[in-house]
Structure formats: structure tokens, C-alpha cells
Amino acid sequence: MPLPAVEIKSLSKSYGSTKALNKINITINRGDFYGILGPNGAGKSPVIGIISSLVTISSGEVMVFGKNIQKNPEFAKKNIGLVPQEYNLNQFISIEETMINVGGYFGLNRKEAESRTNTLFNQLGIWDKRKNTPRELSGGMKRRLMIARAMIHKPNILILDEPTAGVDTELRLTMWDFFQEINDQGTTIILTTCLLYT
């Protein structure tokens, strides 16, 4: 039986005297489209922050494809793509160069990064904007760029933090189609939201 994509065991996280997570256990199997649903303050962000190695663990263990993320942080980063809720984009270079730079961070050469960028930008409908900077894009276009950026290294796990926040209905449907397509191809998706989608 294959190892789970993500396995969380007795995970706790405290910020001073505030306990954000208290011994939670979650198993997410390979190929799952897994939703973490809860109101603001429920602890969704600490969970994805810890899986993505952006937040330290107070106690417990998180495994990605059977490897402890604290002992194997590079392995976890290679296998995970994160789309945060807040925009964190370089506003002064083209979105094409943004992608190529991120590809380099994950070990892609320029040709590989350009090829992957072309594919993702066409899939997400932002190819025509490739020479623009993020500050020239609409909110929906920025959201698509952040999804493309998270997918540049073909991660096996994609984490989406409120991916359709502030996105209009038409774009939301387009994004869901894209998420479903990559999930059907084997990418494990973890989505956090405070909303129920139907």
C-alpha cells in the first residue's frame, strides 16, 4: 500500500499561551482532493504553514510521502507547491521572469522554466500578460499567476489557501476546472476554506 501524501500525527502549535493546534491527526492519501474547512481562527493557516515548512512545530510529527519534514525539509519543499491567500509577488519584473526565477530556485534551467511557464500560462489563460508586471494585473490574474508559480516545479502536492477569495464566478469556475484536471493527473490537492462550495 503506498504511503500517504501527508500524515499528521499529534500535531500541536502554540503561540505563547495561545494554542492554535492541539494534537491533531490527519491522513491525506495520494491523489486526494482534501478540504480543510473551518471559520477564521480555527487553525487552518498553521496547519498548511507547518506542512509547507513555513511555521515551526511545537510538538508532533508531519510526514510527506513517509519522510519527516523536519528531518527532510528539502524533500518536502520539492514535493509541495503553495498558493498563499495573500499576494506576495515581485511588483517590478514581468510575470514571465517571475516564473523563470522561481523555476531556478527549484533547479530548473532557463529553457525548462520557459517551457513550463508557457504551458501553465496557457492553461490558466494569462499567456497574453506574460510581459506585464504583477501590478499591471487584475486581482484574478494575480491569483492565476500565484497558482502557476506554485506549479512551476510540478509538485506532487498543491496546497491552496482560500484560492478563490476575491475571485469572480467565471474565473472561479475556470480555476476549479484546472484544479480538477491536475488532480485527475495525480496531484494531491489540499484546500483550506471557510466557505462551503457546491
PDB file of C-alpha atoms in Angstrom:
ATOM      1  CA  MET A   1       0.000   0.000   0.000  1.00  0.00           C
ATOM      2  CA  PRO A   2       1.510   3.400  -0.977  1.00  0.00           C
ATOM      3  CA  LEU A   3       2.497   5.815   1.755  1.00  0.00           C
ATOM      4  CA  PRO A   4       0.094   8.731   2.364  1.00  0.00           C
ATOM      5  CA  ALA A   5       0.912  12.041   0.693  1.00  0.00           C
ATOM      6  CA  VAL A   6       0.678  13.778   4.074  1.00  0.00           C
ATOM      7  CA  GLU A   7       0.384  12.249   7.514  1.00  0.00           C
ATOM      8  CA  ILE A   8      -0.022  14.453  10.572  1.00  0.00           C
ATOM      9  CA  LYS A   9       0.431  12.860  13.995  1.00  0.00           C
ATOM     10  CA  SER A  10      -0.458  14.511  17.322  1.00  0.00           C
ATOM     11  CA  LEU A  11       0.407  17.924  15.904  1.00  0.00           C
ATOM     12  CA  SER A  12       0.314  20.895  18.254  1.00  0.00           C
ATOM     13  CA  LYS A  13       1.221  24.531  17.733  1.00  0.00           C
ATOM     14  CA  SER A  14       1.314  27.249  20.353  1.00  0.00           C
ATOM     15  CA  TYR A  15       1.910  30.964  20.055  1.00  0.00           C
ATOM     16  CA  GLY A  16       2.856  31.958  23.575  1.00  0.00           C
ATOM     17  CA  SER A  17      -0.070  30.950  25.764  1.00  0.00           C
ATOM     18  CA  THR A  18      -2.411  30.554  22.775  1.00  0.00           C
ATOM     19  CA  LYS A  19      -2.790  27.013  21.465  1.00  0.00           C
ATOM     20  CA  ALA A  20      -3.619  27.142  17.761  1.00  0.00           C
ATOM     21  CA  LEU A  21      -3.487  23.353  17.259  1.00  0.00           C
ATOM     22  CA  ASN A  22      -3.952  20.661  19.876  1.00  0.00           C
ATOM     23  CA  LYS A  23      -2.767  17.154  18.989  1.00  0.00           C
ATOM     24  CA  ILE A  24      -4.483  16.902  15.619  1.00  0.00           C
ATOM     25  CA  ASN A  25      -4.224  13.830  13.389  1.00  0.00           C
ATOM     26  CA  ILE A  26      -4.844  13.903   9.629  1.00  0.00           C
ATOM     27  CA  THR A  27      -4.058  11.413   6.867  1.00  0.00           C
ATOM     28  CA  ILE A  28      -4.229  12.602   3.253  1.00  0.00           C
ATOM     29  CA  ASN A  29      -3.770   9.872   0.685  1.00  0.00           C
ATOM     30  CA  ARG A  30      -2.042  10.268  -2.680  1.00  0.00           C
ATOM     31  CA  GLY A  31      -4.391  11.724  -5.263  1.00  0.00           C
ATOM     32  CA  ASP A  32      -6.875  13.078  -2.714  1.00  0.00           C
ATOM     33  CA  PHE A  33      -8.623  16.406  -3.170  1.00  0.00           C
ATOM     34  CA  TYR A  34      -8.752  17.215   0.525  1.00  0.00           C
ATOM     35  CA  GLY A  35     -10.578  20.153   2.089  1.00  0.00           C
ATOM     36  CA  ILE A  36      -9.782  21.711   5.464  1.00  0.00           C
ATOM     37  CA  LEU A  37     -12.926  23.617   6.358  1.00  0.00           C
ATOM     38  CA  GLY A  38     -13.371  25.989   9.274  1.00  0.00           C
ATOM     39  CA  PRO A  39     -14.011  29.591  10.314  1.00  0.00           C
ATOM     40  CA  ASN A  40     -11.257  32.175  10.663  1.00  0.00           C
ATOM     41  CA  GLY A  41      -9.136  31.334  13.702  1.00  0.00           C
ATOM     42  CA  ALA A  42      -9.831  27.594  13.513  1.00  0.00           C
ATOM     43  CA  GLY A  43      -6.165  26.757  12.861  1.00  0.00           C
ATOM     44  CA  LYS A  44      -6.205  26.168   9.106  1.00  0.00           C
ATOM     45  CA  SER A  45      -3.279  28.505   8.386  1.00  0.00           C
ATOM     46  CA  PRO A  46      -0.942  26.963  10.998  1.00  0.00           C
ATOM     47  CA  VAL A  47      -1.631  23.515   9.525  1.00  0.00           C
ATOM     48  CA  ILE A  48      -0.666  24.492   5.977  1.00  0.00           C
ATOM     49  CA  GLY A  49       2.173  26.662   7.237  1.00  0.00           C
ATOM     50  CA  ILE A  50       3.648  23.680   9.048  1.00  0.00           C
ATOM     51  CA  ILE A  51       3.197  21.303   6.087  1.00  0.00           C
ATOM     52  CA  SER A  52       4.920  23.908   3.891  1.00  0.00           C
ATOM     53  CA  SER A  53       7.801  24.318   6.382  1.00  0.00           C
ATOM     54  CA  LEU A  54       6.942  27.996   6.932  1.00  0.00           C
ATOM     55  CA  VAL A  55       5.799  27.502  10.542  1.00  0.00           C
ATOM     56  CA  THR A  56       7.665  25.559  13.219  1.00  0.00           C
ATOM     57  CA  ILE A  57       6.112  22.626  15.041  1.00  0.00           C
ATOM     58  CA  SER A  58       5.580  22.845  18.804  1.00  0.00           C
ATOM     59  CA  SER A  59       5.085  19.081  19.115  1.00  0.00           C
ATOM     60  CA  GLY A  60       4.027  16.152  16.978  1.00  0.00           C
ATOM     61  CA  GLU A  61       5.128  14.999  13.559  1.00  0.00           C
ATOM     62  CA  VAL A  62       4.342  15.672   9.899  1.00  0.00           C
ATOM     63  CA  MET A  63       5.308  13.201   7.190  1.00  0.00           C
ATOM     64  CA  VAL A  64       5.329  13.878   3.430  1.00  0.00           C
ATOM     65  CA  PHE A  65       5.421  10.658   1.426  1.00  0.00           C
ATOM     66  CA  GLY A  66       6.768   8.918   4.502  1.00  0.00           C
ATOM     67  CA  LYS A  67       9.547  11.379   5.280  1.00  0.00           C
ATOM     68  CA  ASN A  68       9.588  13.618   8.347  1.00  0.00           C
ATOM     69  CA  ILE A  69       9.528  17.238   7.142  1.00  0.00           C
ATOM     70  CA  GLN A  70      11.741  18.433   9.998  1.00  0.00           C
ATOM     71  CA  LYS A  71      14.455  15.938   9.080  1.00  0.00           C
ATOM     72  CA  ASN A  72      13.950  16.252   5.303  1.00  0.00           C
ATOM     73  CA  PRO A  73      12.918  19.869   4.614  1.00  0.00           C
ATOM     74  CA  GLU A  74      14.309  19.942   1.064  1.00  0.00           C
ATOM     75  CA  PHE A  75      12.368  16.816   0.138  1.00  0.00           C
ATOM     76  CA  ALA A  76       9.157  18.384   1.449  1.00  0.00           C
ATOM     77  CA  LYS A  77       9.739  21.656  -0.417  1.00  0.00           C
ATOM     78  CA  LYS A  78      10.430  19.812  -3.663  1.00  0.00           C
ATOM     79  CA  ASN A  79       7.146  17.930  -3.391  1.00  0.00           C
ATOM     80  CA  ILE A  80       4.926  20.825  -2.311  1.00  0.00           C
ATOM     81  CA  GLY A  81       3.561  23.860  -4.144  1.00  0.00           C
ATOM     82  CA  LEU A  82       1.863  26.530  -2.031  1.00  0.00           C
ATOM     83  CA  VAL A  83      -0.654  29.169  -3.112  1.00  0.00           C
ATOM     84  CA  PRO A  84      -0.996  31.534  -0.125  1.00  0.00           C
ATOM     85  CA  GLN A  85      -4.068  33.667   0.398  1.00  0.00           C
ATOM     86  CA  GLU A  86      -2.127  36.928   0.359  1.00  0.00           C
ATOM     87  CA  TYR A  87      -0.325  38.146  -2.751  1.00  0.00           C
ATOM     88  CA  ASN A  88       3.467  38.060  -2.352  1.00  0.00           C
ATOM     89  CA  LEU A  89       4.748  38.913  -5.814  1.00  0.00           C
ATOM     90  CA  ASN A  90       7.689  40.977  -7.047  1.00  0.00           C
ATOM     91  CA  GLN A  91       5.930  44.027  -8.486  1.00  0.00           C
ATOM     92  CA  PHE A  92       8.808  45.220 -10.677  1.00  0.00           C
ATOM     93  CA  ILE A  93       9.644  42.357 -13.029  1.00  0.00           C
ATOM     94  CA  SER A  94       7.492  40.682 -15.674  1.00  0.00           C
ATOM     95  CA  ILE A  95       5.411  37.715 -14.607  1.00  0.00           C
ATOM     96  CA  GLU A  96       7.332  35.602 -17.118  1.00  0.00           C
ATOM     97  CA  GLU A  97      10.622  36.464 -15.387  1.00  0.00           C
ATOM     98  CA  THR A  98       8.989  35.805 -12.013  1.00  0.00           C
ATOM     99  CA  MET A  99       8.247  32.261 -13.124  1.00  0.00           C
ATOM    100  CA  ILE A 100      11.724  31.674 -14.561  1.00  0.00           C
ATOM    101  CA  ASN A 101      13.333  32.911 -11.331  1.00  0.00           C
ATOM    102  CA  VAL A 102      11.173  30.595  -9.221  1.00  0.00           C
ATOM    103  CA  GLY A 103      11.963  27.719 -11.574  1.00  0.00           C
ATOM    104  CA  GLY A 104      15.659  28.360 -10.980  1.00  0.00           C
ATOM    105  CA  TYR A 105      15.086  28.134  -7.232  1.00  0.00           C
ATOM    106  CA  PHE A 106      13.794  24.603  -7.814  1.00  0.00           C
ATOM    107  CA  GLY A 107      16.704  23.634 -10.053  1.00  0.00           C
ATOM    108  CA  LEU A 108      15.138  24.177 -13.485  1.00  0.00           C
ATOM    109  CA  ASN A 109      17.356  25.650 -16.168  1.00  0.00           C
ATOM    110  CA  ARG A 110      16.037  28.611 -18.153  1.00  0.00           C
ATOM    111  CA  LYS A 111      14.805  26.516 -21.067  1.00  0.00           C
ATOM    112  CA  GLU A 112      12.914  24.146 -18.770  1.00  0.00           C
ATOM    113  CA  ALA A 113      11.414  27.051 -16.811  1.00  0.00           C
ATOM    114  CA  GLU A 114      10.336  28.822 -20.001  1.00  0.00           C
ATOM    115  CA  SER A 115       8.679  25.680 -21.335  1.00  0.00           C
ATOM    116  CA  ARG A 116       6.851  25.056 -18.071  1.00  0.00           C
ATOM    117  CA  THR A 117       5.819  28.730 -17.875  1.00  0.00           C
ATOM    118  CA  ASN A 118       4.380  28.619 -21.394  1.00  0.00           C
ATOM    119  CA  THR A 119       2.320  25.546 -20.546  1.00  0.00           C
ATOM    120  CA  LEU A 120       0.967  26.922 -17.270  1.00  0.00           C
ATOM    121  CA  PHE A 121       0.236  30.396 -18.620  1.00  0.00           C
ATOM    122  CA  ASN A 122      -1.744  28.890 -21.494  1.00  0.00           C
ATOM    123  CA  GLN A 123      -3.639  26.556 -19.168  1.00  0.00           C
ATOM    124  CA  LEU A 124      -4.521  29.432 -16.844  1.00  0.00           C
ATOM    125  CA  GLY A 125      -5.270  31.998 -19.555  1.00  0.00           C
ATOM    126  CA  ILE A 126      -2.520  34.523 -18.767  1.00  0.00           C
ATOM    127  CA  TRP A 127      -0.144  33.954 -21.692  1.00  0.00           C
ATOM    128  CA  ASP A 128      -1.067  37.320 -23.236  1.00  0.00           C
ATOM    129  CA  LYS A 129       0.025  39.039 -19.991  1.00  0.00           C
ATOM    130  CA  ARG A 130       3.454  37.397 -19.751  1.00  0.00           C
ATOM    131  CA  LYS A 131       5.375  40.658 -20.329  1.00  0.00           C
ATOM    132  CA  ASN A 132       3.344  42.568 -17.751  1.00  0.00           C
ATOM    133  CA  THR A 133       4.369  43.127 -14.143  1.00  0.00           C
ATOM    134  CA  PRO A 134       2.071  41.930 -11.333  1.00  0.00           C
ATOM    135  CA  ARG A 135       0.990  45.490 -10.515  1.00  0.00           C
ATOM    136  CA  GLU A 136      -0.491  45.707 -14.024  1.00  0.00           C
ATOM    137  CA  LEU A 137      -2.703  42.659 -13.462  1.00  0.00           C
ATOM    138  CA  SER A 138      -6.228  42.380 -12.097  1.00  0.00           C
ATOM    139  CA  GLY A 139      -6.805  40.509  -8.848  1.00  0.00           C
ATOM    140  CA  GLY A 140      -7.992  37.450 -10.741  1.00  0.00           C
ATOM    141  CA  MET A 141      -4.926  37.454 -12.977  1.00  0.00           C
ATOM    142  CA  LYS A 142      -2.652  37.723  -9.929  1.00  0.00           C
ATOM    143  CA  ARG A 143      -4.407  34.714  -8.405  1.00  0.00           C
ATOM    144  CA  ARG A 144      -3.788  32.712 -11.584  1.00  0.00           C
ATOM    145  CA  LEU A 145      -0.128  33.762 -11.536  1.00  0.00           C
ATOM    146  CA  MET A 146       0.274  32.545  -7.968  1.00  0.00           C
ATOM    147  CA  ILE A 147      -1.196  29.177  -8.940  1.00  0.00           C
ATOM    148  CA  ALA A 148       1.188  28.957 -11.912  1.00  0.00           C
ATOM    149  CA  ARG A 149       4.123  29.909  -9.684  1.00  0.00           C
ATOM    150  CA  ALA A 150       3.236  27.144  -7.218  1.00  0.00           C
ATOM    151  CA  MET A 151       3.127  24.601 -10.057  1.00  0.00           C
ATOM    152  CA  ILE A 152       6.377  25.559 -11.831  1.00  0.00           C
ATOM    153  CA  HIS A 153       8.314  22.596 -10.374  1.00  0.00           C
ATOM    154  CA  LYS A 154       5.498  20.056 -10.915  1.00  0.00           C
ATOM    155  CA  PRO A 155       4.897  19.390  -7.220  1.00  0.00           C
ATOM    156  CA  ASN A 156       3.132  16.209  -6.180  1.00  0.00           C
ATOM    157  CA  ILE A 157       1.138  18.153  -3.572  1.00  0.00           C
ATOM    158  CA  LEU A 158      -0.578  21.502  -4.197  1.00  0.00           C
ATOM    159  CA  ILE A 159      -1.755  23.496  -1.167  1.00  0.00           C
ATOM    160  CA  LEU A 160      -4.370  26.194  -1.769  1.00  0.00           C
ATOM    161  CA  ASP A 161      -5.196  28.688   0.985  1.00  0.00           C
ATOM    162  CA  GLU A 162      -8.591  30.234   0.169  1.00  0.00           C
ATOM    163  CA  PRO A 163      -7.775  30.060  -3.565  1.00  0.00           C
ATOM    164  CA  THR A 164     -10.924  31.759  -4.817  1.00  0.00           C
ATOM    165  CA  ALA A 165     -11.069  34.611  -2.294  1.00  0.00           C
ATOM    166  CA  GLY A 166     -11.997  37.805  -4.132  1.00  0.00           C
ATOM    167  CA  VAL A 167     -12.384  35.974  -7.453  1.00  0.00           C
ATOM    168  CA  ASP A 168     -15.432  36.414  -9.676  1.00  0.00           C
ATOM    169  CA  THR A 169     -17.704  33.491 -10.530  1.00  0.00           C
ATOM    170  CA  GLU A 170     -16.430  32.940 -14.080  1.00  0.00           C
ATOM    171  CA  LEU A 171     -12.795  32.796 -13.012  1.00  0.00           C
ATOM    172  CA  ARG A 172     -13.687  30.606 -10.044  1.00  0.00           C
ATOM    173  CA  LEU A 173     -15.190  28.007 -12.376  1.00  0.00           C
ATOM    174  CA  THR A 174     -12.119  28.140 -14.649  1.00  0.00           C
ATOM    175  CA  MET A 175      -9.842  27.603 -11.663  1.00  0.00           C
ATOM    176  CA  TRP A 176     -11.901  24.666 -10.399  1.00  0.00           C
ATOM    177  CA  ASP A 177     -11.621  23.056 -13.843  1.00  0.00           C
ATOM    178  CA  PHE A 178      -7.827  23.459 -13.679  1.00  0.00           C
ATOM    179  CA  PHE A 179      -7.643  22.045 -10.154  1.00  0.00           C
ATOM    180  CA  GLN A 180      -9.783  19.078 -11.168  1.00  0.00           C
ATOM    181  CA  GLU A 181      -7.601  18.451 -14.219  1.00  0.00           C
ATOM    182  CA  ILE A 182      -4.329  18.335 -12.289  1.00  0.00           C
ATOM    183  CA  ASN A 183      -5.953  16.271  -9.545  1.00  0.00           C
ATOM    184  CA  ASP A 184      -7.112  13.765 -12.173  1.00  0.00           C
ATOM    185  CA  GLN A 185      -3.479  13.604 -13.330  1.00  0.00           C
ATOM    186  CA  GLY A 186      -2.384  12.547  -9.841  1.00  0.00           C
ATOM    187  CA  THR A 187      -1.574  15.767  -7.987  1.00  0.00           C
ATOM    188  CA  THR A 188      -2.741  15.670  -4.380  1.00  0.00           C
ATOM    189  CA  ILE A 189      -4.611  18.891  -3.546  1.00  0.00           C
ATOM    190  CA  ILE A 190      -5.137  20.304  -0.072  1.00  0.00           C
ATOM    191  CA  LEU A 191      -7.543  23.223   0.071  1.00  0.00           C
ATOM    192  CA  THR A 192      -8.396  25.428   3.025  1.00  0.00           C
ATOM    193  CA  THR A 193     -11.539  27.497   3.111  1.00  0.00           C
ATOM    194  CA  CYS A 194     -14.108  28.972   5.454  1.00  0.00           C
ATOM    195  CA  LEU A 195     -16.782  28.537   2.752  1.00  0.00           C
ATOM    196  CA  LEU A 196     -18.772  25.561   1.505  1.00  0.00           C
ATOM    197  CA  TYR A 197     -18.680  25.189  -2.283  1.00  0.00           C
ATOM    198  CA  THR A 198     -21.415  23.435  -4.170  1.00  0.00           C
TER     199      THR A 198
END
